[in-house]
mmCIF file of C-alpha atoms in Angstrom:
data_model
loop_
_atom_site.group_PDB
_atom_site.id
_atom_site.type_symbol
_atom_site.label_atom_id
_atom_site.label_comp_id
_atom_site.label_asym_id
_atom_site.label_seq_id
_atom_site.Cartn_x
_atom_site.Cartn_y
_atom_site.Cartn_z
ATOM 1 C CA MET E 7 103.785 52.691 126.872
ATOM 2 C CA THR E 8 100.459 53.128 125.141
ATOM 3 C CA THR E 9 97.548 54.593 127.265
ATOM 4 C CA ASP E 10 94.463 51.954 127.818
ATOM 5 C CA PRO E 11 91.356 53.655 125.882
ATOM 6 C CA VAL E 12 88.836 55.143 128.058
ATOM 7 C CA SER E 13 85.913 52.572 128.394
ATOM 8 C CA ALA E 14 83.194 53.352 125.607
ATOM 9 C CA SER E 15 80.136 54.342 127.728
ATOM 10 C CA GLY E 16 77.941 53.427 124.872
ATOM 11 C CA THR E 17 76.465 56.853 124.212
ATOM 12 C CA VAL E 18 77.087 58.578 120.879
ATOM 13 C CA HIS E 19 76.752 62.160 120.239
ATOM 14 C CA TRP E 20 75.853 62.677 116.467
ATOM 15 C CA ILE E 21 76.511 66.327 115.488
ATOM 16 C CA GLY E 22 74.976 67.915 112.514
ATOM 17 C CA ALA E 23 72.342 66.353 109.842
ATOM 18 C CA GLY E 24 73.418 67.703 106.505
ATOM 19 C CA LEU E 25 73.860 66.462 103.370
ATOM 20 C CA SER E 26 76.067 63.801 104.784
ATOM 21 C CA THR E 27 73.915 62.368 107.477
ATOM 22 C CA GLY E 28 72.345 59.222 106.407
ATOM 23 C CA SER E 29 71.778 55.586 107.192
ATOM 24 C CA GLY E 30 74.931 55.496 109.087
ATOM 25 C CA LEU E 31 72.834 57.329 111.900
ATOM 26 C CA ALA E 32 70.530 54.048 111.708
ATOM 27 C CA THR E 33 73.063 51.693 112.203
ATOM 28 C CA LEU E 34 74.494 53.446 115.281
ATOM 29 C CA CYS E 35 70.708 53.427 116.885
ATOM 30 C CA ASP E 36 70.868 49.749 116.310
ATOM 31 C CA THR E 37 74.322 49.391 117.861
ATOM 32 C CA ALA E 38 74.478 51.925 120.828
ATOM 33 C CA GLU E 39 73.120 52.315 124.080
ATOM 34 C CA ARG E 40 71.973 55.850 123.527
ATOM 35 C CA VAL E 41 72.140 58.312 120.513
ATOM 36 C CA ARG E 42 71.769 61.913 120.280
ATOM 37 C CA LEU E 43 71.360 64.006 117.564
ATOM 38 C CA TRP E 44 72.563 67.851 117.763
ATOM 39 C CA HIS E 45 71.322 70.249 115.165
ATOM 40 C CA ARG E 46 71.073 74.080 114.952
ATOM 41 C CA THR E 47 67.744 73.846 116.800
ATOM 42 C CA GLU E 48 66.108 71.009 118.643
ATOM 43 C CA SER E 49 63.019 71.160 116.291
ATOM 44 C CA ARG E 50 65.308 70.636 113.149
ATOM 45 C CA ALA E 51 67.179 67.883 114.772
ATOM 46 C CA ALA E 52 63.469 66.218 115.437
ATOM 47 C CA ASP E 53 62.993 66.996 111.739
ATOM 48 C CA ALA E 54 65.903 65.159 110.667
ATOM 49 C CA LEU E 55 65.132 62.114 112.611
ATOM 50 C CA ASP E 56 62.026 62.217 111.043
ATOM 51 C CA ARG E 57 63.521 62.395 107.566
ATOM 52 C CA LEU E 58 65.703 59.291 108.533
ATOM 53 C CA GLY E 59 62.735 57.325 110.004
ATOM 54 C CA LEU E 60 64.627 57.448 113.460
ATOM 55 C CA ALA E 61 61.970 59.551 115.290
ATOM 56 C CA GLY E 62 62.021 58.089 118.964
ATOM 57 C CA ARG E 63 64.929 56.313 118.296
ATOM 58 C CA ALA E 64 67.603 58.889 118.946
ATOM 59 C CA GLU E 65 67.306 62.137 121.169
ATOM 60 C CA PRO E 66 67.105 65.564 119.527
ATOM 61 C CA ARG E 67 69.152 68.263 120.785
ATOM 62 C CA ALA E 68 70.009 71.844 119.922
ATOM 63 C CA TYR E 69 73.626 72.047 119.553
ATOM 64 C CA THR E 70 75.836 74.996 121.161
ATOM 65 C CA LEU E 71 79.489 73.618 122.268
ATOM 66 C CA PRO E 72 78.555 74.478 126.200
ATOM 67 C CA ALA E 73 75.266 72.520 125.864
ATOM 68 C CA LEU E 74 77.267 69.407 124.238
ATOM 69 C CA ALA E 75 79.851 69.822 127.138
ATOM 70 C CA ALA E 76 77.024 70.034 129.771
ATOM 71 C CA GLU E 77 75.801 66.436 128.402
ATOM 72 C CA LEU E 78 79.204 64.684 127.899
ATOM 73 C CA ALA E 79 80.475 61.922 130.144
ATOM 74 C CA PRO E 80 83.496 60.132 130.081
ATOM 75 C CA GLY E 81 83.534 57.394 127.347
ATOM 76 C CA ASP E 82 80.911 58.841 125.183
ATOM 77 C CA VAL E 83 81.490 59.408 121.504
ATOM 78 C CA VAL E 84 81.289 62.493 119.720
ATOM 79 C CA VAL E 85 80.652 62.473 116.082
ATOM 80 C CA SER E 86 81.601 65.550 114.341
ATOM 81 C CA MET E 87 79.699 66.500 110.931
ATOM 82 C CA LEU E 88 80.471 69.876 111.418
ATOM 83 C CA PRO E 89 83.077 71.675 108.772
ATOM 84 C CA ALA E 90 86.661 71.098 109.714
ATOM 85 C CA SER E 91 87.153 74.424 111.225
ATOM 86 C CA GLU E 92 85.114 73.577 114.176
ATOM 87 C CA HIS E 93 86.696 70.158 114.921
ATOM 88 C CA ALA E 94 89.664 71.513 117.148
ATOM 89 C CA PRO E 95 87.447 73.142 119.694
ATOM 90 C CA LEU E 96 85.149 70.084 119.695
ATOM 91 C CA LEU E 97 87.850 68.072 120.410
ATOM 92 C CA ALA E 98 89.406 70.125 123.170
ATOM 93 C CA GLU E 99 86.046 69.396 125.077
ATOM 94 C CA CYS E 100 86.435 65.811 124.231
ATOM 95 C CA VAL E 101 90.107 65.543 125.558
ATOM 96 C CA ARG E 102 89.146 67.646 128.794
ATOM 97 C CA LEU E 103 85.938 65.583 129.709
ATOM 98 C CA GLY E 104 87.287 61.829 128.386
ATOM 99 C CA ALA E 105 85.137 61.648 125.518
ATOM 100 C CA HIS E 106 86.257 60.018 121.977
ATOM 101 C CA PHE E 107 85.963 61.999 119.026
ATOM 102 C CA ALA E 108 85.035 60.808 115.250
ATOM 103 C CA CYS E 109 84.747 62.525 112.124
ATOM 104 C CA SER E 110 84.920 62.160 108.367
ATOM 105 C CA SER E 111 87.221 65.003 107.454
ATOM 106 C CA TYR E 112 91.222 65.299 106.647
ATOM 107 C CA VAL E 113 93.083 65.889 109.952
ATOM 108 C CA SER E 114 93.987 69.410 110.377
ATOM 109 C CA GLU E 115 97.338 70.901 112.118
ATOM 110 C CA ALA E 116 94.760 72.333 114.965
ATOM 111 C CA VAL E 117 93.550 68.649 115.448
ATOM 112 C CA LEU E 118 97.298 67.099 115.334
ATOM 113 C CA ASP E 119 98.443 69.558 117.838
ATOM 114 C CA GLN E 120 95.946 67.953 120.362
ATOM 115 C CA VAL E 121 96.786 64.223 119.362
ATOM 116 C CA PRO E 122 99.412 63.907 122.387
ATOM 117 C CA ALA E 123 96.925 64.961 124.881
ATOM 118 C CA ALA E 124 94.177 62.805 123.519
ATOM 119 C CA GLU E 125 96.462 59.959 123.365
ATOM 120 C CA LYS E 126 97.617 60.352 127.258
ATOM 121 C CA ALA E 127 93.877 60.613 128.249
ATOM 122 C CA GLY E 128 92.958 57.596 126.659
ATOM 123 C CA VAL E 129 90.687 59.095 124.081
ATOM 124 C CA VAL E 130 90.420 57.870 120.596
ATOM 125 C CA VAL E 131 90.477 60.366 117.713
ATOM 126 C CA LEU E 132 89.070 58.884 114.688
ATOM 127 C CA THR E 133 89.826 60.811 111.426
ATOM 128 C CA GLU E 134 89.401 60.443 107.565
ATOM 129 C CA ALA E 135 86.607 58.091 108.191
ATOM 130 C CA GLY E 136 84.090 58.772 105.294
ATOM 131 C CA LEU E 137 84.330 58.235 101.613
ATOM 132 C CA ASP E 138 87.084 60.475 100.399
ATOM 133 C CA PRO E 139 88.980 60.564 102.786
ATOM 134 C CA GLY E 140 87.930 56.906 103.964
ATOM 135 C CA ILE E 141 86.973 54.358 101.470
ATOM 136 C CA ASP E 142 89.974 55.391 99.278
ATOM 137 C CA HIS E 143 92.336 54.631 102.191
ATOM 138 C CA LEU E 144 90.908 51.467 102.868
ATOM 139 C CA PHE E 145 91.204 50.508 99.061
ATOM 140 C CA ALA E 146 94.847 51.823 98.708
ATOM 141 C CA HIS E 147 95.818 50.030 101.787
ATOM 142 C CA ALA E 148 94.319 46.528 100.744
ATOM 143 C CA LEU E 149 95.810 46.939 97.017
ATOM 144 C CA VAL E 150 99.247 47.729 98.381
ATOM 145 C CA ALA E 151 99.391 44.672 100.776
ATOM 146 C CA ARG E 152 98.529 42.340 97.682
ATOM 147 C CA ALA E 153 100.997 43.851 95.669
ATOM 148 C CA ARG E 154 103.925 43.769 98.024
ATOM 149 C CA GLU E 155 102.885 40.038 98.778
ATOM 150 C CA ALA E 156 102.957 39.412 94.920
ATOM 151 C CA ILE E 157 106.402 41.356 94.053
ATOM 152 C CA GLY E 158 108.308 41.453 97.633
ATOM 153 C CA ASP E 159 109.147 44.406 99.726
ATOM 154 C CA GLU E 160 112.952 44.070 98.789
ATOM 155 C CA THR E 161 112.312 43.938 95.034
ATOM 156 C CA PRO E 162 113.111 46.775 93.113
ATOM 157 C CA ALA E 163 110.204 48.057 91.338
ATOM 158 C CA SER E 164 108.394 51.031 89.964
ATOM 159 C CA TYR E 165 104.499 51.849 90.290
ATOM 160 C CA SER E 166 101.583 53.964 89.749
ATOM 161 C CA LEU E 167 99.079 54.643 91.893
ATOM 162 C CA THR E 168 95.857 56.636 91.323
ATOM 163 C CA SER E 169 92.931 57.213 93.585
ATOM 164 C CA TYR E 170 90.148 59.434 92.049
ATOM 165 C CA CYS E 171 86.721 60.167 93.925
ATOM 166 C CA GLY E 172 83.566 62.317 92.570
ATOM 167 C CA GLY E 173 80.237 63.060 93.367
ATOM 168 C CA VAL E 174 78.292 63.651 89.963
ATOM 169 C CA PRO E 175 74.792 63.979 88.718
ATOM 170 C CA ALA E 176 73.413 60.355 88.114
ATOM 171 C CA VAL E 177 71.751 62.068 85.166
ATOM 172 C CA PRO E 178 74.026 64.141 83.514
ATOM 173 C CA ASN E 179 73.170 67.855 83.543
ATOM 174 C CA ASP E 180 74.359 71.110 81.485
ATOM 175 C CA PHE E 181 76.531 71.772 84.316
ATOM 176 C CA THR E 182 77.988 67.990 84.733
ATOM 177 C CA TYR E 183 77.845 68.548 88.331
ATOM 178 C CA ARG E 184 75.361 68.028 91.534
ATOM 179 C CA PHE E 185 76.467 69.710 94.870
ATOM 180 C CA SER E 186 76.723 67.494 97.460
ATOM 181 C CA TRP E 187 78.662 69.766 99.869
ATOM 182 C CA ALA E 188 78.790 73.510 100.004
ATOM 183 C CA PRO E 189 79.280 75.499 96.744
ATOM 184 C CA ALA E 190 81.987 77.729 98.581
ATOM 185 C CA GLY E 191 83.960 74.666 99.993
ATOM 186 C CA VAL E 192 83.884 73.365 96.320
ATOM 187 C CA LEU E 193 85.104 76.452 94.723
ATOM 188 C CA ASN E 194 87.805 77.155 97.646
ATOM 189 C CA ALA E 195 89.145 73.824 97.198
ATOM 190 C CA LEU E 196 89.850 74.385 93.475
ATOM 191 C CA ARG E 197 91.730 77.457 94.599
ATOM 192 C CA SER E 198 94.206 75.226 96.644
ATOM 193 C CA PRO E 199 97.637 74.004 94.941
ATOM 194 C CA ALA E 200 97.941 70.231 94.583
ATOM 195 C CA ARG E 201 101.140 68.574 94.958
ATOM 196 C CA TYR E 202 101.439 64.822 93.125
ATOM 197 C CA ILE E 203 104.034 62.947 91.538
ATOM 198 C CA GLU E 204 104.206 62.396 87.724
ATOM 199 C CA GLY E 205 106.974 61.171 85.519
ATOM 200 C CA GLY E 206 108.684 60.136 88.847
ATOM 201 C CA THR E 207 108.988 63.749 89.715
ATOM 202 C CA GLU E 208 107.160 65.939 92.483
ATOM 203 C CA THR E 209 104.816 68.456 90.755
ATOM 204 C CA VAL E 210 102.918 71.271 91.991
ATOM 205 C CA ALA E 211 99.487 72.496 89.948
ATOM 206 C CA GLY E 212 98.797 76.188 91.301
ATOM 207 C CA ARG E 213 95.339 75.969 89.826
ATOM 208 C CA PRO E 214 94.469 72.148 89.725
ATOM 209 C CA TRP E 215 91.906 72.233 87.022
ATOM 210 C CA GLU E 216 94.655 73.086 84.746
ATOM 211 C CA ALA E 217 96.097 69.722 85.119
ATOM 212 C CA THR E 218 92.678 67.827 84.342
ATOM 213 C CA ARG E 219 92.975 64.847 82.122
ATOM 214 C CA ARG E 220 90.798 62.100 80.272
ATOM 215 C CA HIS E 221 90.662 59.040 82.562
ATOM 216 C CA VAL E 222 88.684 55.704 81.640
ATOM 217 C CA VAL E 223 86.933 53.521 84.487
ATOM 218 C CA GLU E 224 85.225 50.370 82.692
ATOM 219 C CA GLY E 225 84.952 51.995 79.424
ATOM 220 C CA GLU E 226 83.351 55.194 80.814
ATOM 221 C CA THR E 227 85.513 58.617 80.073
ATOM 222 C CA PHE E 228 85.635 60.585 82.703
ATOM 223 C CA GLU E 229 87.750 64.294 83.761
ATOM 224 C CA VAL E 230 90.211 64.056 86.652
ATOM 225 C CA TYR E 231 92.480 66.238 88.274
ATOM 226 C CA PRO E 232 94.801 66.170 91.433
ATOM 227 C CA ASN E 233 93.673 68.000 94.769
ATOM 228 C CA ARG E 234 95.505 68.661 98.005
ATOM 229 C CA ASP E 235 98.841 67.051 98.631
ATOM 230 C CA SER E 236 99.231 63.345 97.552
ATOM 231 C CA VAL E 237 102.831 62.760 98.594
ATOM 232 C CA PRO E 238 102.796 62.057 102.264
ATOM 233 C CA PHE E 239 100.145 59.424 101.516
ATOM 234 C CA VAL E 240 102.925 57.219 99.894
ATOM 235 C CA ALA E 241 104.317 56.691 103.150
ATOM 236 C CA GLN E 242 100.725 56.551 104.780
ATOM 237 C CA TYR E 243 99.812 53.482 102.432
ATOM 238 C CA GLY E 244 103.249 51.780 103.276
ATOM 239 C CA LEU E 245 104.606 51.436 99.871
ATOM 240 C CA PRO E 246 108.126 49.916 99.836
ATOM 241 C CA ASP E 247 111.226 52.006 100.123
ATOM 242 C CA ALA E 248 112.599 49.680 97.093
ATOM 243 C CA TRP E 249 109.771 50.893 95.195
ATOM 244 C CA THR E 250 109.747 54.208 93.006
ATOM 245 C CA PRO E 251 106.815 55.749 91.921
ATOM 246 C CA ARG E 252 106.068 56.745 88.426
ATOM 247 C CA THR E 253 102.901 58.426 89.208
ATOM 248 C CA PHE E 254 101.151 58.875 92.569
ATOM 249 C CA VAL E 255 97.792 60.947 92.325
ATOM 250 C CA ARG E 256 95.007 61.395 94.716
ATOM 251 C CA GLY E 257 92.472 63.580 93.104
ATOM 252 C CA THR E 258 88.695 64.271 92.008
ATOM 253 C CA LEU E 259 86.968 62.664 89.452
ATOM 254 C CA ARG E 260 83.982 64.877 87.132
ATOM 255 C CA LEU E 261 81.902 63.790 84.207
ATOM 256 C CA GLU E 262 83.229 64.353 80.725
ATOM 257 C CA GLY E 263 82.520 67.890 79.652
ATOM 258 C CA TRP E 264 83.138 69.132 83.226
ATOM 259 C CA LEU E 265 86.267 71.402 82.245
ATOM 260 C CA ARG E 266 84.282 72.827 79.488
ATOM 261 C CA ALA E 267 81.067 73.509 81.116
ATOM 262 C CA TRP E 268 82.687 74.965 84.181
ATOM 263 C CA ASP E 269 84.997 77.357 81.952
ATOM 264 C CA GLY E 270 83.339 80.579 83.156
ATOM 265 C CA VAL E 271 83.673 79.507 86.966
ATOM 266 C CA PHE E 272 87.426 79.331 86.405
ATOM 267 C CA GLU E 273 87.482 82.710 84.722
ATOM 268 C CA GLU E 274 86.236 83.847 88.037
ATOM 269 C CA LEU E 275 89.032 81.631 90.118
ATOM 270 C CA LYS E 276 91.460 83.181 88.386
ATOM 271 C CA ARG E 277 90.920 86.690 89.335
ATOM 272 C CA GLY E 278 91.218 85.452 92.982
ATOM 273 C CA ASP E 279 88.479 88.276 94.522
ATOM 274 C CA ASP E 280 87.465 86.922 97.424
ATOM 275 C CA ASP E 281 84.153 88.770 97.586
ATOM 276 C CA ARG E 282 83.481 87.773 94.213
ATOM 277 C CA ILE E 283 83.928 84.284 94.703
ATOM 278 C CA THR E 284 81.535 84.221 97.985
ATOM 279 C CA ALA E 285 78.884 85.678 95.894
ATOM 280 C CA LEU E 286 79.840 83.082 92.969
ATOM 281 C CA ALA E 287 78.905 80.135 95.381
ATOM 282 C CA GLN E 288 75.617 81.888 96.711
ATOM 283 C CA GLU E 289 74.628 81.955 92.526
ATOM 284 C CA LEU E 290 75.763 78.447 91.542
ATOM 285 C CA ALA E 291 73.857 77.310 95.055
ATOM 286 C CA ALA E 292 70.849 79.185 93.956
ATOM 287 C CA ALA E 293 71.119 77.874 89.908
ATOM 288 C CA TYR E 294 71.885 74.530 90.779
ATOM 289 C CA PRO E 295 69.851 73.413 93.806
ATOM 290 C CA THR E 296 69.984 69.899 95.284
ATOM 291 C CA THR E 297 66.040 69.049 94.987
ATOM 292 C CA ASP E 298 64.446 65.329 96.235
ATOM 293 C CA ASP E 299 63.882 64.479 92.623
ATOM 294 C CA ASP E 300 67.697 64.785 92.136
ATOM 295 C CA ARG E 301 69.629 61.215 92.331
ATOM 296 C CA ASP E 302 73.429 61.495 92.805
ATOM 297 C CA ARG E 303 76.141 59.069 91.793
ATOM 298 C CA VAL E 304 79.259 58.462 93.745
ATOM 299 C CA VAL E 305 82.545 57.049 91.701
ATOM 300 C CA LEU E 306 85.661 56.027 93.369
ATOM 301 C CA ALA E 307 88.432 54.350 91.614
ATOM 302 C CA VAL E 308 91.726 53.432 92.922
ATOM 303 C CA SER E 309 94.617 51.418 90.683
ATOM 304 C CA LEU E 310 97.814 50.276 91.561
ATOM 305 C CA ASP E 311 100.134 49.123 88.447
ATOM 306 C CA VAL E 312 103.763 47.395 89.766
ATOM 307 C CA ARG E 313 106.329 46.639 87.584
ATOM 308 C CA ALA E 314 109.635 45.191 88.968
ATOM 309 C CA GLY E 315 113.031 45.070 87.125
ATOM 310 C CA THR E 316 112.811 41.172 86.795
ATOM 311 C CA GLY E 317 109.686 41.513 84.630
ATOM 312 C CA ARG E 318 107.067 40.523 87.257
ATOM 313 C CA THR E 319 104.180 42.711 87.114
ATOM 314 C CA TRP E 320 100.965 43.181 89.570
ATOM 315 C CA ALA E 321 97.933 45.171 88.787
ATOM 316 C CA GLY E 322 94.802 45.622 90.482
ATOM 317 C CA GLY E 323 92.074 48.208 91.222
ATOM 318 C CA TYR E 324 88.909 48.574 93.370
ATOM 319 C CA LEU E 325 85.852 50.604 92.005
ATOM 320 C CA LEU E 326 83.200 51.843 93.900
ATOM 321 C CA ASP E 327 79.682 53.166 91.431
ATOM 322 C CA LEU E 328 77.123 53.940 93.494
ATOM 323 C CA VAL E 329 73.643 55.701 92.686
ATOM 324 C CA GLY E 330 71.495 57.542 95.289
ATOM 325 C CA ASP E 331 67.685 56.308 95.983
ATOM 326 C CA ALA E 332 64.668 57.976 97.156
ATOM 327 C CA ARG E 333 65.830 57.119 100.874
ATOM 328 C CA GLU E 334 69.170 58.776 100.937
ATOM 329 C CA SER E 335 72.078 59.765 98.481
ATOM 330 C CA ALA E 336 75.168 57.505 97.548
ATOM 331 C CA MET E 337 77.139 60.275 99.324
ATOM 332 C CA ALA E 338 74.983 60.276 102.370
ATOM 333 C CA ARG E 339 75.068 56.504 102.273
ATOM 334 C CA CYS E 340 79.062 56.162 101.936
ATOM 335 C CA VAL E 341 80.202 58.819 104.492
ATOM 336 C CA SER E 342 77.738 57.977 106.949
ATOM 337 C CA ARG E 343 78.207 54.271 106.814
ATOM 338 C CA THR E 344 81.906 54.512 107.016
ATOM 339 C CA LEU E 345 81.793 56.740 109.667
ATOM 340 C CA ALA E 346 79.285 54.531 111.728
ATOM 341 C CA LEU E 347 81.595 51.549 111.295
ATOM 342 C CA GLY E 348 84.498 53.243 112.809
ATOM 343 C CA VAL E 349 82.564 54.440 115.416
ATOM 344 C CA ARG E 350 81.095 50.850 116.261
ATOM 345 C CA HIS E 351 84.902 50.008 116.445
ATOM 346 C CA VAL E 352 85.566 53.053 119.117
ATOM 347 C CA LEU E 353 82.436 51.326 121.027
ATOM 348 C CA ASP E 354 84.057 47.973 121.194
ATOM 349 C CA GLY E 355 87.156 49.236 122.116
ATOM 350 C CA SER E 356 89.276 47.866 119.005
ATOM 351 C CA LEU E 357 90.805 51.254 118.121
ATOM 352 C CA PRO E 358 93.694 52.530 120.251
ATOM 353 C CA PRO E 359 94.086 56.082 121.668
ATOM 354 C CA GLY E 360 95.575 58.820 119.616
ATOM 355 C CA LEU E 361 95.139 59.295 116.241
ATOM 356 C CA ASN E 362 93.663 56.897 113.629
ATOM 357 C CA ARG E 363 92.851 57.671 110.318
ATOM 358 C CA ALA E 364 90.161 55.186 108.993
ATOM 359 C CA ALA E 365 91.758 51.680 108.994
ATOM 360 C CA GLY E 366 95.357 52.371 108.904
ATOM 361 C CA THR E 367 96.556 48.521 108.019
ATOM 362 C CA ALA E 368 95.947 46.074 105.455
ATOM 363 C CA ALA E 369 94.197 43.764 107.711
ATOM 364 C CA ARG E 370 91.983 46.093 109.501
ATOM 365 C CA SER E 371 91.231 47.678 105.873
ATOM 366 C CA GLU E 372 89.976 44.370 104.576
ATOM 367 C CA GLN E 373 87.940 43.887 107.855
ATOM 368 C CA TRP E 374 86.376 47.348 107.238
ATOM 369 C CA LEU E 375 85.798 46.651 103.829
ATOM 370 C CA SER E 376 83.944 43.289 104.526
ATOM 371 C CA GLU E 377 81.880 45.020 107.036
ATOM 372 C CA LEU E 378 81.063 47.689 104.477
ATOM 373 C CA ALA E 379 80.054 45.330 101.832
ATOM 374 C CA ARG E 380 77.714 43.656 104.385
ATOM 375 C CA HIS E 381 76.067 47.006 105.085
ATOM 376 C CA GLY E 382 75.206 47.970 101.407
ATOM 377 C CA VAL E 383 78.396 49.749 100.220
ATOM 378 C CA GLU E 384 79.226 47.457 97.324
ATOM 379 C CA PHE E 385 82.345 47.681 95.118
ATOM 380 C CA THR E 386 84.523 45.766 93.077
ATOM 381 C CA LEU E 387 88.072 44.415 92.888
ATOM 382 C CA ARG E 388 89.992 43.481 89.753
ATOM 383 C CA VAL E 389 93.514 42.030 89.824
ATOM 384 C CA ASP E 390 95.847 41.258 86.838
ATOM 385 C CA GLN E 391 98.803 39.361 87.329
#
């Protein structure tokens, strides 16, 4: 029996005001009864509200976990923009106090361990509700549903699903990159092996960049490589058992020339010296700072191609290609507005207790995509039959 969720109180606690906090916070100020922005100090939280044009519409707070816990009430919603390593203790406090939890990060084992307790307590745990992960899930669910309707669940078929996302400079630079999150995180992600399906076989790339290949999107050539573990998403996206994957890759997209421009970085990563890589992250942050004059570009391309043994085929794809402006980066727009949309569904009681990864069904994905389009996150759908 599913536990009823704790009724939302109408209060939202948004923790962190870094590069991915953008206009989504403003939409919550229009929706929630009360919003508190927690940052390292109260003055920095107030400065962030000024920057976002939200002074007087949200309350600034200095974040510590005990300080937050002292103000949490049952039914409040906690939105974490903190590093993923800090989510588990934060979620534990939410479960203890009956508050809901939301973030844009992948689900960690430490968070998964707490899901049964959260579900029992009637607490919603919303995760993977940003850009990637987040909008990519919505695109994939919607494409799979369209293909299933066209081909049929029981019809033997093979398919190729690719999902590539990247934050890049709107005006290409010699480094072919613009840091939209901490350089240390970027480097350590490249050190993590990637598992994916290619040629119908599970493949592991110990050094993901060594699996980089060309990928053409709307006539523009990019470079893409696999990241993390793609294989569990075959089940998560609801692909029929009668269909066999030819290719299934979730990965990262970069501008053409990235592999060459980063050759020196890859040599450092191959040596595997943790102290040196930490120092390299600091050097790269200093050499390629993000300035107010920079404009970023976000590209997310998700494609599905299905070929049935009967000769029937179905192919389609979503493309999101946005450029930031003087008010906010494209990355902040995509992450914060998607997360805010999820929080609004926590507030209206439409998400069940326990674990939610963005919108986990095709119908809800279509609903979220319609809502995102109305809130300025634009994308296109292509279908070939």
